[in-house]
JSON list of C-alpha atoms in Angstrom, two decimals:
[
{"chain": "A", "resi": 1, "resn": "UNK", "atom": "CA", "xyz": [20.57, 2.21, -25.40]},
{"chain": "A", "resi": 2, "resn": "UNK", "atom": "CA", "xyz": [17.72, 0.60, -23.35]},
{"chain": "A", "resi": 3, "resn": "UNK", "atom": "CA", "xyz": [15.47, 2.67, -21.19]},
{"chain": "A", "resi": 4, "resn": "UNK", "atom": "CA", "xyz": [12.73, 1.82, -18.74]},
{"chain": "A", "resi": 5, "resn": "UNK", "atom": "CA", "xyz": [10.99, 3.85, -16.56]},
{"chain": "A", "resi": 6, "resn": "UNK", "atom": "CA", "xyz": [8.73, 3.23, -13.57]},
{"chain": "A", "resi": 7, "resn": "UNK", "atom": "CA", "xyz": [6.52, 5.53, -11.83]},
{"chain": "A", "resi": 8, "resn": "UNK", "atom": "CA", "xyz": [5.84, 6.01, -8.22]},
{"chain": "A", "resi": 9, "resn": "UNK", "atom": "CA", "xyz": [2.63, 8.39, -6.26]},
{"chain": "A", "resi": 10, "resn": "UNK", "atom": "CA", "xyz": [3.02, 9.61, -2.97]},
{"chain": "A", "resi": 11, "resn": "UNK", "atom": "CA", "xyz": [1.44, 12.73, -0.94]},
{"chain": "A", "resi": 12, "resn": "UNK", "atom": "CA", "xyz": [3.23, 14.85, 1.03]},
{"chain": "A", "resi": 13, "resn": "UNK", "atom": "CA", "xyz": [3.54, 18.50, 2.42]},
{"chain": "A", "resi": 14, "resn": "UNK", "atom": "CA", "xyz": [6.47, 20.69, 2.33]},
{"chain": "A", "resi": 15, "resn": "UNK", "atom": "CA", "xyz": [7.02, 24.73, 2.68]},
{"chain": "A", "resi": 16, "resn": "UNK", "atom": "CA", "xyz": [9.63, 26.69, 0.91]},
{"chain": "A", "resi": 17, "resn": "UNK", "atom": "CA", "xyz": [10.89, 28.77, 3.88]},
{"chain": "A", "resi": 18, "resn": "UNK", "atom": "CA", "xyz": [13.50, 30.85, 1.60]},
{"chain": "A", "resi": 19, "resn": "UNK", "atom": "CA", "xyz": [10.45, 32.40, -1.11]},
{"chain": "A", "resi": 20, "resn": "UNK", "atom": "CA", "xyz": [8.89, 36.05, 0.36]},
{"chain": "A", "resi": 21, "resn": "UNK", "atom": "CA", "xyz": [5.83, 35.50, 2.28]},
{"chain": "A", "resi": 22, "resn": "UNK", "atom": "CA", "xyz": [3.49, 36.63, -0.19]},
{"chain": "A", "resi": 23, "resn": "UNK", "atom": "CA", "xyz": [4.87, 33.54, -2.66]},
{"chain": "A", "resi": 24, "resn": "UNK", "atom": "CA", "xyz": [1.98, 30.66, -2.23]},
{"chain": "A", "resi": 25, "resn": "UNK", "atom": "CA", "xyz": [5.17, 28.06, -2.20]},
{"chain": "A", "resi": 26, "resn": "UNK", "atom": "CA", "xyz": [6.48, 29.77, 1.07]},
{"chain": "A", "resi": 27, "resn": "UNK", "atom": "CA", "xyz": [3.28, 28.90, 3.01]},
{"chain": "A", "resi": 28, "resn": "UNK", "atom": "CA", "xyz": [2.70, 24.91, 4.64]},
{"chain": "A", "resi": 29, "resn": "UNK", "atom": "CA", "xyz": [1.09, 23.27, 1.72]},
{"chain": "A", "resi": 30, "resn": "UNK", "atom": "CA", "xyz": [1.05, 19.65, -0.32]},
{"chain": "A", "resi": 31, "resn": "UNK", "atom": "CA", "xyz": [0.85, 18.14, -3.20]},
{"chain": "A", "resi": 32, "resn": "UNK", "atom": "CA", "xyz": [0.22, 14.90, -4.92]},
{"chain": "A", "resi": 33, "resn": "UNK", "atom": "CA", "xyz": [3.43, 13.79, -6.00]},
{"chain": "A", "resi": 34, "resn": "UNK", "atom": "CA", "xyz": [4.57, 11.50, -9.03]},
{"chain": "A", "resi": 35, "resn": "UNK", "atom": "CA", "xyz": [8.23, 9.84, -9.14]},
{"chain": "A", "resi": 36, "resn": "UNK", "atom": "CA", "xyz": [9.21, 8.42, -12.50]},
{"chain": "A", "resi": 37, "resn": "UNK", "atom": "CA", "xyz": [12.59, 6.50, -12.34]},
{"chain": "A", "resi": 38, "resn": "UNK", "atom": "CA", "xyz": [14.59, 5.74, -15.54]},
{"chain": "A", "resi": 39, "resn": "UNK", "atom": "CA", "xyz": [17.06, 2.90, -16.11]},
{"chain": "A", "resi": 40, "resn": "UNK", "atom": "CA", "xyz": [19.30, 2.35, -18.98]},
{"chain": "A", "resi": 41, "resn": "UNK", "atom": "CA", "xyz": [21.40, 0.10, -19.93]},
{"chain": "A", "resi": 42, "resn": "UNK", "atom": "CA", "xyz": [23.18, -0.40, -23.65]},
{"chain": "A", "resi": 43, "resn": "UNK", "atom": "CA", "xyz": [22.99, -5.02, -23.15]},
{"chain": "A", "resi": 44, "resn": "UNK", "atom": "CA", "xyz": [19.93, -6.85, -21.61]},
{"chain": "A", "resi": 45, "resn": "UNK", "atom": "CA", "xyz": [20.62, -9.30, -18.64]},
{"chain": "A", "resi": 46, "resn": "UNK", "atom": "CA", "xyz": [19.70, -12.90, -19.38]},
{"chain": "A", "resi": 47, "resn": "UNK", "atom": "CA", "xyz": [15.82, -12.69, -18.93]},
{"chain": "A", "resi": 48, "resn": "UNK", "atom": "CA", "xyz": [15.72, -9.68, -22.05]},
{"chain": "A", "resi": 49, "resn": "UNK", "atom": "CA", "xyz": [15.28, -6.92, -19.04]},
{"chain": "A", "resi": 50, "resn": "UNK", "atom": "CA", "xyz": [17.31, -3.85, -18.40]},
{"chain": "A", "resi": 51, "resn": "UNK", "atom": "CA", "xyz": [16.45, -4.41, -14.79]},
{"chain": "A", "resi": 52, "resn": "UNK", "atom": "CA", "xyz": [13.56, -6.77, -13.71]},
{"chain": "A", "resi": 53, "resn": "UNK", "atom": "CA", "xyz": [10.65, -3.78, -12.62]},
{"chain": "A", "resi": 54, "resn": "UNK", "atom": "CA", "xyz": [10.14, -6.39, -9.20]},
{"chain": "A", "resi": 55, "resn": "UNK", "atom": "CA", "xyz": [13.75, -5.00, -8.50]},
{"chain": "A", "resi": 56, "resn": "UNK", "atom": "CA", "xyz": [12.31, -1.49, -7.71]},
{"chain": "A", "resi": 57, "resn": "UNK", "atom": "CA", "xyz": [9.97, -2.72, -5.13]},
{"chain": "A", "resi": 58, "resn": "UNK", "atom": "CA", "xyz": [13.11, -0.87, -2.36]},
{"chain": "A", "resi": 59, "resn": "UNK", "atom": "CA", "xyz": [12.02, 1.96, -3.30]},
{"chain": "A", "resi": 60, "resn": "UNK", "atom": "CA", "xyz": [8.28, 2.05, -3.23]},
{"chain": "A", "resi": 61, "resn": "UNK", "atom": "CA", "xyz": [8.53, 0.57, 0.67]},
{"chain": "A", "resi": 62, "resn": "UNK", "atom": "CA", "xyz": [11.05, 3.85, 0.98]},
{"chain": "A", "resi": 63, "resn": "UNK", "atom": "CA", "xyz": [8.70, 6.29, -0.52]},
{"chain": "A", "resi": 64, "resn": "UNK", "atom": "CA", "xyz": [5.43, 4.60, 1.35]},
{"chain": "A", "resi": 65, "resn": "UNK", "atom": "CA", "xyz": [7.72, 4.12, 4.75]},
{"chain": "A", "resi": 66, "resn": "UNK", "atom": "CA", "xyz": [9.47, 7.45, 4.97]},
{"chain": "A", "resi": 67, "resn": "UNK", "atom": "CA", "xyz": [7.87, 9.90, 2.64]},
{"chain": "A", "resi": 68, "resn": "UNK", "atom": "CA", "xyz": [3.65, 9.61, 1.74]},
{"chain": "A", "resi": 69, "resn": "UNK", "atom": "CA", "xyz": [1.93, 11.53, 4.43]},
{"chain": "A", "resi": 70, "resn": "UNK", "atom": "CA", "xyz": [4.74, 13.43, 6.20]},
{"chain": "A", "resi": 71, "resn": "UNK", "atom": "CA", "xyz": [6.40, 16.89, 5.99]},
{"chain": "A", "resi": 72, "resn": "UNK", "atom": "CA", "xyz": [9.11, 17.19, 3.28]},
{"chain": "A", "resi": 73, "resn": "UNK", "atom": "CA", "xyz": [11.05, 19.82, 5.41]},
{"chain": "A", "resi": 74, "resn": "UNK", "atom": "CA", "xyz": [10.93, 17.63, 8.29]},
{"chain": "A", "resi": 75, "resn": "UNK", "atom": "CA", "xyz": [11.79, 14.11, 6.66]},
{"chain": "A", "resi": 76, "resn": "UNK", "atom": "CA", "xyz": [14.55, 15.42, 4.35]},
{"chain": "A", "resi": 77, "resn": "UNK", "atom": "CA", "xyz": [15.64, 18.19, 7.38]},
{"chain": "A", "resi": 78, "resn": "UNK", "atom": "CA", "xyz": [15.52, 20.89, 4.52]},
{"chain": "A", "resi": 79, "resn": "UNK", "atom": "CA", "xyz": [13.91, 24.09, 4.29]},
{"chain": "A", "resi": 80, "resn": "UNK", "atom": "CA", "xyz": [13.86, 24.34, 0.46]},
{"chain": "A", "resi": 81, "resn": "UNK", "atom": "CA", "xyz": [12.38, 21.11, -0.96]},
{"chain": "A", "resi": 82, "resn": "UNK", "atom": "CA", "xyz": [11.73, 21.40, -3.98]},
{"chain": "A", "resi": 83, "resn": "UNK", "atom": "CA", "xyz": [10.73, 19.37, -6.99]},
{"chain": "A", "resi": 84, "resn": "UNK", "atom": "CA", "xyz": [14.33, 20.19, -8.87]},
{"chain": "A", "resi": 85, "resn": "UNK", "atom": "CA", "xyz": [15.93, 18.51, -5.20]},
{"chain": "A", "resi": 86, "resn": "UNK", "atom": "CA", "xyz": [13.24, 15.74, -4.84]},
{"chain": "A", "resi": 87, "resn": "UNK", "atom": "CA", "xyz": [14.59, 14.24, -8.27]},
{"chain": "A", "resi": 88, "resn": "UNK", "atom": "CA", "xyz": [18.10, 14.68, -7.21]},
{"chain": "A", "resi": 89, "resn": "UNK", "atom": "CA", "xyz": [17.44, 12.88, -3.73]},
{"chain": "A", "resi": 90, "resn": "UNK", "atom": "CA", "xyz": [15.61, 10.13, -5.46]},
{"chain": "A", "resi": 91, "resn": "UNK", "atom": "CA", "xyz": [18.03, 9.81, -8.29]},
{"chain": "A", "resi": 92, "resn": "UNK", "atom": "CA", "xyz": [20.90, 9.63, -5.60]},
{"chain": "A", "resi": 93, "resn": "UNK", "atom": "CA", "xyz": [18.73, 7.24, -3.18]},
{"chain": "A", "resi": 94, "resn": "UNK", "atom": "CA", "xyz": [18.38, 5.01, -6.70]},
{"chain": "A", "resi": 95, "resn": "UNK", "atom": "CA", "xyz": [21.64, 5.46, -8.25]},
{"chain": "A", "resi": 96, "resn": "UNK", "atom": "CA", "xyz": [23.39, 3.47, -4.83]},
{"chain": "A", "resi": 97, "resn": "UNK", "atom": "CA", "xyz": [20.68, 0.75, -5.04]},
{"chain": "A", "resi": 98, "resn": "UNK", "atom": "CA", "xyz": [20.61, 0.36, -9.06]},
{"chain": "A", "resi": 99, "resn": "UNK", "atom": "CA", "xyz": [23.42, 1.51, -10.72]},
{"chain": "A", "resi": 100, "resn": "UNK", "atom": "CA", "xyz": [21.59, 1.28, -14.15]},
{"chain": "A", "resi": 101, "resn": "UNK", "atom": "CA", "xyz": [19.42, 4.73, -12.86]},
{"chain": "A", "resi": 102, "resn": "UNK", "atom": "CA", "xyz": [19.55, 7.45, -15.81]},
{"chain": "A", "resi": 103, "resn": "UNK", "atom": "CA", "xyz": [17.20, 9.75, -14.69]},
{"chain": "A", "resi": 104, "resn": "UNK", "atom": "CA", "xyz": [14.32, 10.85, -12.14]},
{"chain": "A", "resi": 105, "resn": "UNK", "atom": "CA", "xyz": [11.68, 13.23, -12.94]},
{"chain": "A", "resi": 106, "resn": "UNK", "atom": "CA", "xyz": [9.53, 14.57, -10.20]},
{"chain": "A", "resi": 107, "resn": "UNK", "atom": "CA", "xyz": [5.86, 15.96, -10.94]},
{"chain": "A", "resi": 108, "resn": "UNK", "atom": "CA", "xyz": [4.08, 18.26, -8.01]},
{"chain": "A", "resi": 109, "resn": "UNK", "atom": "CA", "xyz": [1.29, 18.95, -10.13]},
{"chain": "A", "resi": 110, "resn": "UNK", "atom": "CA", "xyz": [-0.41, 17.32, -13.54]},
{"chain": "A", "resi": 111, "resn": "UNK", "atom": "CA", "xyz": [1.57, 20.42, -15.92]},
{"chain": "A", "resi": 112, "resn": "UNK", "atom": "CA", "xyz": [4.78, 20.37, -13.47]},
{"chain": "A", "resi": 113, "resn": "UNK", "atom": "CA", "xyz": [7.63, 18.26, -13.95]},
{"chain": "A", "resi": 114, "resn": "UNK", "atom": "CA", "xyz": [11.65, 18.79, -13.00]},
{"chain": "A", "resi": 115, "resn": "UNK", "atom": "CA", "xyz": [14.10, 16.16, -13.76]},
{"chain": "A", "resi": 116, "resn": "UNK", "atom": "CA", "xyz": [17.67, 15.21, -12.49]},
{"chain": "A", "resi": 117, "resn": "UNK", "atom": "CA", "xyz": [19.64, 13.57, -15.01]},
{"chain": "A", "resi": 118, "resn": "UNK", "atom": "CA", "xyz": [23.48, 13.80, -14.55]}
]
């Protein structure tokens, strides 16, 4: 099996609504975010690539266009966004756009990561 990965930064805020008020996560607040998309593939198309990495250009313009610099809860009209559903929403946003898409991990900070992977 082939696997590539590409990695995508974006800033947002979000608020996890459901957490007691006296969890920091339950009060407005951001982060830095990091995307990493994973392709696989078990055969190479004709140019030796699993995908070409000019192909995920669709969804830097998404993240840059809809997501850096807004509110999470807002945007994605959730009250519980969290890193474990920001990976699922990207790997489903992917998965319809390039069916090779294996895997998305999500960072919120630099020791944080949660991953979707079906």
């Amino acid at each position: 099996m082939f696997r590539i990965s590409k990695e995508f930064h974006f800033s947002a805020s979000h608020q996890l609504k459901d957490l007691p008020a006296e969890h920091q996560c339950a009060r407005l607040h951001g982060h830095n975010y990091i995307v990493v998309v994973e392709l696989s593939g078990e055969t190479l198309n004709e140019h030796g690539f699993v995908r070409d990495y000019a192909e995920l250009s669709p969804l830097k313009h998404y993240i840059d266009s809809e997501l850096d610099h807004r509110h999470l809860n807002e945007v994605l009209g959730d009250d519980g966004v969290t890193a474990e559903r920001l990976a699922k929403h990207f790997y489903d946003w992917c998965k319809a756009r390039l069916p090779e898409t294996s895997a998305v991990r999500v960072s919120e900070t630099p020791k944080t990561w949660a991953e979707y992977r079906p």
